[in-house]
Amino acid sequence: MTIKDVAQRSGYAVGTVSRVLNGHSGVSEAAREKILAVVEELNFRPNSAAQVLKQRESSSFAIIVKGTRNLLFAGIVEEMQRLIKDAGRSVSVYYLDEDSDEVAAAVQVCRERKPLGLLFLGGDRGNFLRGFREVTCPSVLVTSRADTLGFPNLSSVSTDDVEGAARSMGHLLDAGHRRIGIIGGDSCVLSPVKECNISQMRLMGCRRAWVQRGLELDAERWVAVSRYSLEGGYEAAGELLDRCPGMTAILAMSDVMAIGALRAIHDRGLRVPEDVSLVGYDGIEQSAYCVPRLTTIRQNAERLARRGVDILLHQANGGEAVHEIVPFELVYGDSVRSIREADPARDEEDPFS
Amino acid sequence: MTIKDVAQRSGYAVGTVSRVLNGHSGVSEAAREKILAVVEELNFRPNSAAQVLKQRESSSFAIIVKGTRNLLFAGIVEEMQRLIKDAGRSVSVYYLDEDSDEVAAAVQVCRERKPLGLLFLGGDRGNFLRGFREVTCPSVLVTSRADTLGFPNLSSVSTDDVEGAARSMGHLLDAGHRRIGIIGGDSCVLSPVKECNISQMRLMGCRRAWVQRGLELDAERWVAVSRYSLEGGYEAAGELLDRCPGMTAILAMSDVMAIGALRAIHDRGLRVPEDVSLVGYDGIEQSAYCVPRLTTIRQNAERLARRGVDILLHQANGGEAVHEIVPFELVYGDSVRSIREADPARDEEDPFS
DNA sequence: CTGAAAGCGCTTACAG
DNA sequence: CTGAAAGCGCTTACAG
């Protein structure tokens, strides 16, 4: 069933049907009513492939989500969809694998659907450098920085990863911990090349917290690399527990990893926070439901979403790209214990105090 | 950039370019090489809207996922994508809100993309009854039953919800529990009308477990209704703990709800399983990472995915619709305690023993 | 093996 | 206010 059927049955031409369907003015009330009645009767829906093909510019935005299972992103996407709809615009969401090229996908979306603007949830610096110049519509990268990328149509809204990690690590240090394992993402190394990926930034933050207190972080020894997954966190925590006897705390670079680590700690017969303290990162909903509740760096999902959408609309109206940092918050759960005071009960068993 | 540019630059006609792009036979090696070189050079990608519009039947399958945040579905989808790709076919995945009409979406997908077949992850009986007759391609509903729907092109693969819940409840009963709260989804009532939604089936299973042991379940008193979410589970558990003093166990109709309940129990200063036993449902990855590990009914995601895809391929080859039940498994975590033996420590505080 | 042409279902100037 | 027609970027019979 096509617009032709509607035209035939209503007695009007396809052009008129199209105008009614798109709410254009300059159609008689009689035509509108008749055509809408037929549309209803036939339960007609326009073929969106044909619409897309024809339209030179769509009136909707697109969100490109890198990682179907990323719970932080899931929350932000929902909020963004709401905000864009509230602004009277429409959105489509494209979900990609963790490791597919989001910029290549964006290029394709732009060519085919000519969206008003693009919102990236998560992004790999390399992909942007390689392919983003082909993206011509206003875009905002959310949760990662894009200021050093230098594209005039690419804004960014993100949390300061270095500061966030520094705060998190600082919290552990101030609680008296020194034997602190770190569970980081891959390429989580303090390399001289500035790759600026999230894991690396957070590791820099960790080091900064040590340096600020006149201490030095031995990353070589204390970092375990992992995927951003439950299993990854579990494995990495196990590795740290094996490799670093006497470890009193673990900093995980995501809540999901932390939840994996929590389980690993328990499986060794240890408790959180009595034996090992634990901090996460992201502040996803789950973190507040853990037992014990996770201490974590909460990224402000609502605000990331809101600013992302605001900036995109601003750019779509001709505004310049901006790069914004949204404040984070250290959420105090029950997963960190202070070991600054002597703890006699502990001392008996603990060979390191 | 379009196929025309490629044609021009390569010196061949668009038809020939199209044939090369689609790997059709009957093209000279010279033409193929030249054209592919130009495609590479221009980084050309065909416009999929135009392809879709033109093709009378696409060669790919579609998966319609109801609920972006459903972790059970997320696992099944990934597996299905893998299986379909391994079978040399392509897939697109459409993610829908929890409460949007998946059948209406499917009708639209069929009209526009004419997929070889459709896989539904989750589905509402009402939506199928109302709209599925417009879907003409082979389809499989996964995780819900479709045998009583009577559509000749709709198969189903699911877990026996009644048996699963009966097993779960039976486990609690056999452990000596009688004061068992139930956290169920909405419309979780033992109505005379057979709605066959998941919550209702599982509640029937709960009752069956009681009846099989010569007991009677007072659903009115022991059921709390909730959304399938962490927060829902948290609230419902709180409600049960308030309403039912002396409750020794909670059966949640999903792991996510159970994780919410776990937190609610702890927030009252109670422990799982010492004070309250807890069972979940679904067997999502998270359930194995809880502290304590959740006892749950594990739906066999791999097998649901595999059989779903197998059956769809079978139907796409002209086979008839089938309705299959895939076995579940009771996973023993650490969240259930047996109270069959007298427990002196407990008796002192427990007014009900 | 290759090209010219029709047509998928729409939208949108252009006339009237 | 309405219709006839061009054309979006492809694919696919149909000739040659």
Short mmCIF file of C-alpha atoms (C1' of nucleotides) in Angstrom, two decimals, chain A residues 3 18-19 22 44 51 54, chain C residues 8-14:
data_model
loop_
_atom_site.label_atom_id
_atom_site.label_comp_id
_atom_site.label_asym_id
_atom_site.label_seq_id
_atom_site.Cartn_x
_atom_site.Cartn_y
_atom_site.Cartn_z
CA ILE A 3 0.50 6.97 -1.23
CA SER A 18 1.76 14.17 0.65
CA ARG A 19 1.01 17.72 1.72
CA ASN A 22 3.34 16.41 6.17
CA PHE A 44 -1.46 3.84 5.76
CA GLN A 51 10.95 9.77 2.46
CA LYS A 54 13.71 12.20 -1.23
"C1'" DC C 8 10.70 1.63 -6.08
"C1'" DG C 9 7.43 5.50 -3.01
"C1'" DC C 10 7.86 9.50 -1.84
"C1'" DT C 11 8.50 15.28 -1.93
"C1'" DT C 12 8.50 19.55 -4.06
"C1'" DA C 13 9.02 23.16 -7.29
"C1'" DC C 14 6.11 24.57 -11.13
#
